């Protein structure tokens, strides 16, 4: 998902600019999972993230004529999703105390049962909820979206030095949280 714009995105965006709502639904379908993941990184609550994502996609639809293919569509979209999520966070002042997110949130009582009952993705999601918002966001953009530092700079507005520090700290904090959840079983996950 680098800076190049896929031919399919270009086609869909041009169709949307002509008023084709079916093309918009296809674009939403293509980007909704990653976008929801980014919103969850910031809001730490899936329901709030879904609301923010809906608002973000409305903004995208309303502003699609301002997109001029100078960057990847995903860069433009993720920037809108991130800004909308931060605005939602400020609006509700829902700064989640990460220490309140506990292992019990995942439905299990001990690390081995959690590991057996939930897939790796769920466990990583729980751990990402526990780390700082910026770190979780940067980790998702870097690993999930496979973006480079320069692309993350454009999307977040963060300086490359902050991104690198957050990547380093985020990896360490994620590993620490995974260790708390899984104990010695972390080696099986990593």
JSON list of C-alpha atoms in Angstrom, two decimals:
[
{"chain": "A", "resi": 1, "resn": "UNK", "atom": "CA", "xyz": [0.00, 0.00, 0.00]},
{"chain": "A", "resi": 2, "resn": "UNK", "atom": "CA", "xyz": [2.82, 2.39, -0.80]},
{"chain": "A", "resi": 3, "resn": "UNK", "atom": "CA", "xyz": [2.61, 5.73, -2.56]},
{"chain": "A", "resi": 4, "resn": "UNK", "atom": "CA", "xyz": [1.54, 4.34, -5.91]},
{"chain": "A", "resi": 5, "resn": "UNK", "atom": "CA", "xyz": [-2.16, 4.47, -6.62]},
{"chain": "A", "resi": 6, "resn": "UNK", "atom": "CA", "xyz": [-3.66, 1.26, -7.88]},
{"chain": "A", "resi": 7, "resn": "UNK", "atom": "CA", "xyz": [-5.49, 1.38, -11.18]},
{"chain": "A", "resi": 8, "resn": "UNK", "atom": "CA", "xyz": [-8.57, 0.05, -9.41]},
{"chain": "A", "resi": 9, "resn": "UNK", "atom": "CA", "xyz": [-8.46, 2.94, -6.88]},
{"chain": "A", "resi": 10, "resn": "UNK", "atom": "CA", "xyz": [-8.09, 5.45, -9.69]},
{"chain": "A", "resi": 11, "resn": "UNK", "atom": "CA", "xyz": [-11.03, 3.93, -11.54]},
{"chain": "A", "resi": 12, "resn": "UNK", "atom": "CA", "xyz": [-13.20, 3.85, -8.42]},
{"chain": "A", "resi": 13, "resn": "UNK", "atom": "CA", "xyz": [-12.31, 7.41, -7.39]},
{"chain": "A", "resi": 14, "resn": "UNK", "atom": "CA", "xyz": [-13.12, 8.73, -10.85]},
{"chain": "A", "resi": 15, "resn": "UNK", "atom": "CA", "xyz": [-16.45, 6.87, -10.76]},
{"chain": "A", "resi": 16, "resn": "UNK", "atom": "CA", "xyz": [-17.21, 8.32, -7.31]},
{"chain": "A", "resi": 17, "resn": "UNK", "atom": "CA", "xyz": [-16.44, 11.82, -8.58]},
{"chain": "A", "resi": 18, "resn": "UNK", "atom": "CA", "xyz": [-19.09, 11.17, -11.23]},
{"chain": "A", "resi": 19, "resn": "UNK", "atom": "CA", "xyz": [-21.60, 10.23, -8.51]},
{"chain": "A", "resi": 20, "resn": "UNK", "atom": "CA", "xyz": [-21.34, 6.43, -8.52]},
{"chain": "A", "resi": 21, "resn": "UNK", "atom": "CA", "xyz": [-22.22, 5.33, -4.98]},
{"chain": "A", "resi": 22, "resn": "UNK", "atom": "CA", "xyz": [-21.57, 1.67, -5.82]},
{"chain": "A", "resi": 23, "resn": "UNK", "atom": "CA", "xyz": [-17.94, 2.55, -6.50]},
{"chain": "A", "resi": 24, "resn": "UNK", "atom": "CA", "xyz": [-17.79, 4.29, -3.12]},
{"chain": "A", "resi": 25, "resn": "UNK", "atom": "CA", "xyz": [-19.10, 1.15, -1.39]},
{"chain": "A", "resi": 26, "resn": "UNK", "atom": "CA", "xyz": [-16.34, -0.85, -3.13]},
{"chain": "A", "resi": 27, "resn": "UNK", "atom": "CA", "xyz": [-13.70, 1.59, -1.92]},
{"chain": "A", "resi": 28, "resn": "UNK", "atom": "CA", "xyz": [-15.09, 1.47, 1.62]},
{"chain": "A", "resi": 29, "resn": "UNK", "atom": "CA", "xyz": [-15.06, -2.33, 1.53]},
{"chain": "A", "resi": 30, "resn": "UNK", "atom": "CA", "xyz": [-11.43, -2.34, 0.41]},
{"chain": "A", "resi": 31, "resn": "UNK", "atom": "CA", "xyz": [-10.17, -0.01, 3.16]},
{"chain": "A", "resi": 32, "resn": "UNK", "atom": "CA", "xyz": [-12.59, -0.50, 6.06]},
{"chain": "A", "resi": 33, "resn": "UNK", "atom": "CA", "xyz": [-10.65, -3.15, 8.01]},
{"chain": "A", "resi": 34, "resn": "UNK", "atom": "CA", "xyz": [-7.34, -1.30, 8.12]},
{"chain": "A", "resi": 35, "resn": "UNK", "atom": "CA", "xyz": [-9.14, 2.00, 8.77]},
{"chain": "A", "resi": 36, "resn": "UNK", "atom": "CA", "xyz": [-11.08, 0.47, 11.67]},
{"chain": "A", "resi": 37, "resn": "UNK", "atom": "CA", "xyz": [-7.85, -0.88, 13.09]},
{"chain": "A", "resi": 38, "resn": "UNK", "atom": "CA", "xyz": [-6.28, 2.59, 12.96]},
{"chain": "A", "resi": 39, "resn": "UNK", "atom": "CA", "xyz": [-9.32, 4.15, 14.64]},
{"chain": "A", "resi": 40, "resn": "UNK", "atom": "CA", "xyz": [-9.20, 1.47, 17.35]},
{"chain": "A", "resi": 41, "resn": "UNK", "atom": "CA", "xyz": [-5.55, 2.35, 17.99]},
{"chain": "A", "resi": 42, "resn": "UNK", "atom": "CA", "xyz": [-6.60, 5.85, 18.93]},
{"chain": "A", "resi": 43, "resn": "UNK", "atom": "CA", "xyz": [-10.00, 5.36, 20.55]},
{"chain": "A", "resi": 44, "resn": "UNK", "atom": "CA", "xyz": [-9.33, 2.00, 22.27]},
{"chain": "A", "resi": 45, "resn": "UNK", "atom": "CA", "xyz": [-13.03, 1.16, 21.89]},
{"chain": "A", "resi": 46, "resn": "UNK", "atom": "CA", "xyz": [-14.43, -0.64, 18.86]},
{"chain": "A", "resi": 47, "resn": "UNK", "atom": "CA", "xyz": [-17.88, 0.99, 19.04]},
{"chain": "A", "resi": 48, "resn": "UNK", "atom": "CA", "xyz": [-16.40, 4.50, 19.18]},
{"chain": "A", "resi": 49, "resn": "UNK", "atom": "CA", "xyz": [-13.96, 3.54, 16.42]},
{"chain": "A", "resi": 50, "resn": "UNK", "atom": "CA", "xyz": [-16.82, 2.36, 14.21]},
{"chain": "A", "resi": 51, "resn": "UNK", "atom": "CA", "xyz": [-18.63, 5.66, 14.78]},
{"chain": "A", "resi": 52, "resn": "UNK", "atom": "CA", "xyz": [-15.49, 7.64, 13.97]},
{"chain": "A", "resi": 53, "resn": "UNK", "atom": "CA", "xyz": [-14.90, 5.51, 10.89]},
{"chain": "A", "resi": 54, "resn": "UNK", "atom": "CA", "xyz": [-18.41, 6.17, 9.65]},
{"chain": "A", "resi": 55, "resn": "UNK", "atom": "CA", "xyz": [-17.82, 9.92, 10.09]},
{"chain": "A", "resi": 56, "resn": "UNK", "atom": "CA", "xyz": [-14.47, 9.62, 8.30]},
{"chain": "A", "resi": 57, "resn": "UNK", "atom": "CA", "xyz": [-16.00, 7.83, 5.31]},
{"chain": "A", "resi": 58, "resn": "UNK", "atom": "CA", "xyz": [-18.72, 10.49, 5.11]},
{"chain": "A", "resi": 59, "resn": "UNK", "atom": "CA", "xyz": [-15.97, 13.13, 4.99]},
{"chain": "A", "resi": 60, "resn": "UNK", "atom": "CA", "xyz": [-14.16, 11.17, 2.30]},
{"chain": "A", "resi": 61, "resn": "UNK", "atom": "CA", "xyz": [-17.32, 11.01, 0.20]},
{"chain": "A", "resi": 62, "resn": "UNK", "atom": "CA", "xyz": [-17.98, 14.72, 0.67]},
{"chain": "A", "resi": 63, "resn": "UNK", "atom": "CA", "xyz": [-14.36, 15.72, -0.08]},
{"chain": "A", "resi": 64, "resn": "UNK", "atom": "CA", "xyz": [-13.47, 13.18, -2.80]},
{"chain": "A", "resi": 65, "resn": "UNK", "atom": "CA", "xyz": [-13.38, 15.98, -5.39]},
{"chain": "A", "resi": 66, "resn": "UNK", "atom": "CA", "xyz": [-10.45, 17.53, -3.48]},
{"chain": "A", "resi": 67, "resn": "UNK", "atom": "CA", "xyz": [-8.36, 14.37, -3.97]},
{"chain": "A", "resi": 68, "resn": "UNK", "atom": "CA", "xyz": [-6.05, 15.02, -6.93]},
{"chain": "A", "resi": 69, "resn": "UNK", "atom": "CA", "xyz": [-3.93, 11.82, -7.04]},
{"chain": "A", "resi": 70, "resn": "UNK", "atom": "CA", "xyz": [-0.78, 13.59, -5.78]},
{"chain": "A", "resi": 71, "resn": "UNK", "atom": "CA", "xyz": [-0.34, 10.91, -3.13]},
{"chain": "A", "resi": 72, "resn": "UNK", "atom": "CA", "xyz": [-1.72, 7.45, -2.55]},
{"chain": "A", "resi": 73, "resn": "UNK", "atom": "CA", "xyz": [-5.43, 7.39, -1.82]},
{"chain": "A", "resi": 74, "resn": "UNK", "atom": "CA", "xyz": [-4.69, 5.31, 1.28]},
{"chain": "A", "resi": 75, "resn": "UNK", "atom": "CA", "xyz": [-2.45, 8.09, 2.64]},
{"chain": "A", "resi": 76, "resn": "UNK", "atom": "CA", "xyz": [-5.22, 10.64, 2.18]},
{"chain": "A", "resi": 77, "resn": "UNK", "atom": "CA", "xyz": [-7.87, 8.31, 3.64]},
{"chain": "A", "resi": 78, "resn": "UNK", "atom": "CA", "xyz": [-5.81, 7.24, 6.67]},
{"chain": "A", "resi": 79, "resn": "UNK", "atom": "CA", "xyz": [-5.08, 10.89, 7.46]},
{"chain": "A", "resi": 80, "resn": "UNK", "atom": "CA", "xyz": [-8.82, 11.60, 7.53]},
{"chain": "A", "resi": 81, "resn": "UNK", "atom": "CA", "xyz": [-9.48, 8.50, 9.67]},
{"chain": "A", "resi": 82, "resn": "UNK", "atom": "CA", "xyz": [-6.75, 9.47, 12.14]},
{"chain": "A", "resi": 83, "resn": "UNK", "atom": "CA", "xyz": [-7.86, 13.11, 12.39]},
{"chain": "A", "resi": 84, "resn": "UNK", "atom": "CA", "xyz": [-11.49, 12.09, 12.84]},
{"chain": "A", "resi": 85, "resn": "UNK", "atom": "CA", "xyz": [-10.50, 9.59, 15.55]},
{"chain": "A", "resi": 86, "resn": "UNK", "atom": "CA", "xyz": [-8.41, 12.15, 17.43]},
{"chain": "A", "resi": 87, "resn": "UNK", "atom": "CA", "xyz": [-11.28, 14.66, 17.21]},
{"chain": "A", "resi": 88, "resn": "UNK", "atom": "CA", "xyz": [-13.64, 12.03, 18.60]},
{"chain": "A", "resi": 89, "resn": "UNK", "atom": "CA", "xyz": [-11.18, 11.33, 21.41]},
{"chain": "A", "resi": 90, "resn": "UNK", "atom": "CA", "xyz": [-11.01, 15.04, 22.29]},
{"chain": "A", "resi": 91, "resn": "UNK", "atom": "CA", "xyz": [-14.77, 15.48, 22.00]},
{"chain": "A", "resi": 92, "resn": "UNK", "atom": "CA", "xyz": [-15.58, 12.76, 24.49]},
{"chain": "A", "resi": 93, "resn": "UNK", "atom": "CA", "xyz": [-12.45, 13.22, 26.55]},
{"chain": "A", "resi": 94, "resn": "UNK", "atom": "CA", "xyz": [-12.30, 9.44, 26.69]},
{"chain": "A", "resi": 95, "resn": "UNK", "atom": "CA", "xyz": [-8.68, 9.06, 27.63]},
{"chain": "A", "resi": 96, "resn": "UNK", "atom": "CA", "xyz": [-8.86, 5.42, 28.60]},
{"chain": "A", "resi": 97, "resn": "UNK", "atom": "CA", "xyz": [-6.74, 4.46, 31.53]},
{"chain": "A", "resi": 98, "resn": "UNK", "atom": "CA", "xyz": [-4.79, 1.63, 29.97]},
{"chain": "A", "resi": 99, "resn": "UNK", "atom": "CA", "xyz": [-4.27, -0.07, 33.29]},
{"chain": "A", "resi": 100, "resn": "UNK", "atom": "CA", "xyz": [-8.04, -0.67, 33.38]},
{"chain": "A", "resi": 101, "resn": "UNK", "atom": "CA", "xyz": [-7.79, -2.90, 30.31]},
{"chain": "A", "resi": 102, "resn": "UNK", "atom": "CA", "xyz": [-7.22, -6.27, 31.87]},
{"chain": "A", "resi": 103, "resn": "UNK", "atom": "CA", "xyz": [-6.80, -9.85, 30.86]},
{"chain": "A", "resi": 104, "resn": "UNK", "atom": "CA", "xyz": [-10.39, -10.46, 31.95]},
{"chain": "A", "resi": 105, "resn": "UNK", "atom": "CA", "xyz": [-11.50, -8.25, 29.02]},
{"chain": "A", "resi": 106, "resn": "UNK", "atom": "CA", "xyz": [-10.58, -11.09, 26.71]},
{"chain": "A", "resi": 107, "resn": "UNK", "atom": "CA", "xyz": [-12.81, -13.60, 28.49]},
{"chain": "A", "resi": 108, "resn": "UNK", "atom": "CA", "xyz": [-10.18, -15.75, 30.19]},
{"chain": "A", "resi": 109, "resn": "UNK", "atom": "CA", "xyz": [-8.47, -15.99, 33.56]},
{"chain": "A", "resi": 110, "resn": "UNK", "atom": "CA", "xyz": [-5.03, -17.35, 32.81]},
{"chain": "A", "resi": 111, "resn": "UNK", "atom": "CA", "xyz": [-2.62, -16.80, 29.97]},
{"chain": "A", "resi": 112, "resn": "UNK", "atom": "CA", "xyz": [-2.69, -20.36, 28.66]},
{"chain": "A", "resi": 113, "resn": "UNK", "atom": "CA", "xyz": [-6.50, -20.40, 28.44]},
{"chain": "A", "resi": 114, "resn": "UNK", "atom": "CA", "xyz": [-6.49, -17.04, 26.69]},
{"chain": "A", "resi": 115, "resn": "UNK", "atom": "CA", "xyz": [-3.93, -18.29, 24.20]},
{"chain": "A", "resi": 116, "resn": "UNK", "atom": "CA", "xyz": [-5.94, -21.42, 23.47]},
{"chain": "A", "resi": 117, "resn": "UNK", "atom": "CA", "xyz": [-9.35, -19.65, 23.40]},
{"chain": "A", "resi": 118, "resn": "UNK", "atom": "CA", "xyz": [-8.43, -16.62, 21.31]},
{"chain": "A", "resi": 119, "resn": "UNK", "atom": "CA", "xyz": [-6.46, -16.37, 18.14]},
{"chain": "A", "resi": 120, "resn": "UNK", "atom": "CA", "xyz": [-3.21, -14.46, 17.90]},
{"chain": "A", "resi": 121, "resn": "UNK", "atom": "CA", "xyz": [-4.89, -11.43, 16.35]},
{"chain": "A", "resi": 122, "resn": "UNK", "atom": "CA", "xyz": [-7.20, -10.98, 19.34]},
{"chain": "A", "resi": 123, "resn": "UNK", "atom": "CA", "xyz": [-4.32, -11.24, 21.79]},
{"chain": "A", "resi": 124, "resn": "UNK", "atom": "CA", "xyz": [-2.30, -8.68, 19.87]},
{"chain": "A", "resi": 125, "resn": "UNK", "atom": "CA", "xyz": [-5.35, -6.39, 19.75]},
{"chain": "A", "resi": 126, "resn": "UNK", "atom": "CA", "xyz": [-5.66, -6.60, 23.54]},
{"chain": "A", "resi": 127, "resn": "UNK", "atom": "CA", "xyz": [-1.97, -5.79, 23.94]},
{"chain": "A", "resi": 128, "resn": "UNK", "atom": "CA", "xyz": [-2.24, -2.86, 21.52]},
{"chain": "A", "resi": 129, "resn": "UNK", "atom": "CA", "xyz": [-5.09, -1.45, 23.63]},
{"chain": "A", "resi": 130, "resn": "UNK", "atom": "CA", "xyz": [-2.71, -1.34, 26.58]},
{"chain": "A", "resi": 131, "resn": "UNK", "atom": "CA", "xyz": [0.07, 0.68, 24.98]},
{"chain": "A", "resi": 132, "resn": "UNK", "atom": "CA", "xyz": [0.17, 4.42, 24.28]},
{"chain": "A", "resi": 133, "resn": "UNK", "atom": "CA", "xyz": [-2.11, 5.60, 21.49]},
{"chain": "A", "resi": 134, "resn": "UNK", "atom": "CA", "xyz": [0.68, 7.02, 19.31]},
{"chain": "A", "resi": 135, "resn": "UNK", "atom": "CA", "xyz": [2.73, 3.85, 19.66]},
{"chain": "A", "resi": 136, "resn": "UNK", "atom": "CA", "xyz": [-0.21, 1.59, 18.73]},
{"chain": "A", "resi": 137, "resn": "UNK", "atom": "CA", "xyz": [-1.04, 3.80, 15.76]},
{"chain": "A", "resi": 138, "resn": "UNK", "atom": "CA", "xyz": [2.55, 3.86, 14.46]},
{"chain": "A", "resi": 139, "resn": "UNK", "atom": "CA", "xyz": [2.90, 0.08, 14.88]},
{"chain": "A", "resi": 140, "resn": "UNK", "atom": "CA", "xyz": [-0.30, -0.52, 12.90]},
{"chain": "A", "resi": 141, "resn": "UNK", "atom": "CA", "xyz": [0.70, 1.89, 10.13]},
{"chain": "A", "resi": 142, "resn": "UNK", "atom": "CA", "xyz": [4.20, 0.41, 9.88]},
{"chain": "A", "resi": 143, "resn": "UNK", "atom": "CA", "xyz": [3.35, -3.29, 10.13]},
{"chain": "A", "resi": 144, "resn": "UNK", "atom": "CA", "xyz": [-0.31, -3.65, 9.20]},
{"chain": "A", "resi": 145, "resn": "UNK", "atom": "CA", "xyz": [-0.34, -1.05, 6.42]},
{"chain": "A", "resi": 146, "resn": "UNK", "atom": "CA", "xyz": [3.28, -1.76, 5.45]},
{"chain": "A", "resi": 147, "resn": "UNK", "atom": "CA", "xyz": [4.03, 1.96, 5.19]},
{"chain": "A", "resi": 148, "resn": "UNK", "atom": "CA", "xyz": [7.43, 3.59, 5.22]},
{"chain": "A", "resi": 149, "resn": "UNK", "atom": "CA", "xyz": [8.47, 6.30, 7.69]},
{"chain": "A", "resi": 150, "resn": "UNK", "atom": "CA", "xyz": [7.95, 9.07, 5.09]},
{"chain": "A", "resi": 151, "resn": "UNK", "atom": "CA", "xyz": [4.41, 7.88, 4.39]},
{"chain": "A", "resi": 152, "resn": "UNK", "atom": "CA", "xyz": [3.63, 7.72, 8.11]},
{"chain": "A", "resi": 153, "resn": "UNK", "atom": "CA", "xyz": [4.92, 11.31, 8.42]},
{"chain": "A", "resi": 154, "resn": "UNK", "atom": "CA", "xyz": [2.41, 12.45, 5.78]},
{"chain": "A", "resi": 155, "resn": "UNK", "atom": "CA", "xyz": [-0.47, 10.59, 7.38]},
{"chain": "A", "resi": 156, "resn": "UNK", "atom": "CA", "xyz": [0.15, 11.51, 11.02]},
{"chain": "A", "resi": 157, "resn": "UNK", "atom": "CA", "xyz": [2.00, 14.80, 10.78]},
{"chain": "A", "resi": 158, "resn": "UNK", "atom": "CA", "xyz": [4.59, 13.38, 13.19]},
{"chain": "A", "resi": 159, "resn": "UNK", "atom": "CA", "xyz": [8.31, 13.97, 12.61]},
{"chain": "A", "resi": 160, "resn": "UNK", "atom": "CA", "xyz": [10.39, 10.98, 11.54]},
{"chain": "A", "resi": 161, "resn": "UNK", "atom": "CA", "xyz": [12.32, 11.05, 14.83]},
{"chain": "A", "resi": 162, "resn": "UNK", "atom": "CA", "xyz": [9.07, 10.67, 16.82]},
{"chain": "A", "resi": 163, "resn": "UNK", "atom": "CA", "xyz": [7.93, 7.86, 14.53]},
{"chain": "A", "resi": 164, "resn": "UNK", "atom": "CA", "xyz": [11.20, 5.98, 15.00]},
{"chain": "A", "resi": 165, "resn": "UNK", "atom": "CA", "xyz": [11.10, 6.45, 18.78]},
{"chain": "A", "resi": 166, "resn": "UNK", "atom": "CA", "xyz": [7.44, 5.36, 18.92]},
{"chain": "A", "resi": 167, "resn": "UNK", "atom": "CA", "xyz": [8.23, 2.32, 16.77]},
{"chain": "A", "resi": 168, "resn": "UNK", "atom": "CA", "xyz": [11.05, 1.31, 19.11]},
{"chain": "A", "resi": 169, "resn": "UNK", "atom": "CA", "xyz": [9.09, 1.98, 22.30]},
{"chain": "A", "resi": 170, "resn": "UNK", "atom": "CA", "xyz": [5.94, 0.50, 20.82]},
{"chain": "A", "resi": 171, "resn": "UNK", "atom": "CA", "xyz": [7.64, -2.78, 19.95]},
{"chain": "A", "resi": 172, "resn": "UNK", "atom": "CA", "xyz": [9.12, -3.00, 23.44]},
{"chain": "A", "resi": 173, "resn": "UNK", "atom": "CA", "xyz": [5.85, -2.08, 25.14]},
{"chain": "A", "resi": 174, "resn": "UNK", "atom": "CA", "xyz": [3.87, -4.47, 22.94]},
{"chain": "A", "resi": 175, "resn": "UNK", "atom": "CA", "xyz": [6.25, -7.29, 23.80]},
{"chain": "A", "resi": 176, "resn": "UNK", "atom": "CA", "xyz": [5.96, -6.39, 27.49]},
{"chain": "A", "resi": 177, "resn": "UNK", "atom": "CA", "xyz": [2.15, -6.45, 27.33]},
{"chain": "A", "resi": 178, "resn": "UNK", "atom": "CA", "xyz": [2.17, -9.72, 25.38]},
{"chain": "A", "resi": 179, "resn": "UNK", "atom": "CA", "xyz": [4.46, -11.20, 28.02]},
{"chain": "A", "resi": 180, "resn": "UNK", "atom": "CA", "xyz": [2.03, -10.11, 30.75]},
{"chain": "A", "resi": 181, "resn": "UNK", "atom": "CA", "xyz": [-0.84, -11.75, 28.89]},
{"chain": "A", "resi": 182, "resn": "UNK", "atom": "CA", "xyz": [0.89, -14.88, 27.67]},
{"chain": "A", "resi": 183, "resn": "UNK", "atom": "CA", "xyz": [3.78, -15.41, 30.03]},
{"chain": "A", "resi": 184, "resn": "UNK", "atom": "CA", "xyz": [6.24, -17.92, 28.62]},
{"chain": "A", "resi": 185, "resn": "UNK", "atom": "CA", "xyz": [3.86, -18.78, 25.78]},
{"chain": "A", "resi": 186, "resn": "UNK", "atom": "CA", "xyz": [4.88, -15.51, 24.08]},
{"chain": "A", "resi": 187, "resn": "UNK", "atom": "CA", "xyz": [7.64, -17.36, 22.25]},
{"chain": "A", "resi": 188, "resn": "UNK", "atom": "CA", "xyz": [4.97, -19.40, 20.46]},
{"chain": "A", "resi": 189, "resn": "UNK", "atom": "CA", "xyz": [3.34, -16.19, 19.25]},
{"chain": "A", "resi": 190, "resn": "UNK", "atom": "CA", "xyz": [6.54, -14.44, 18.19]}
]
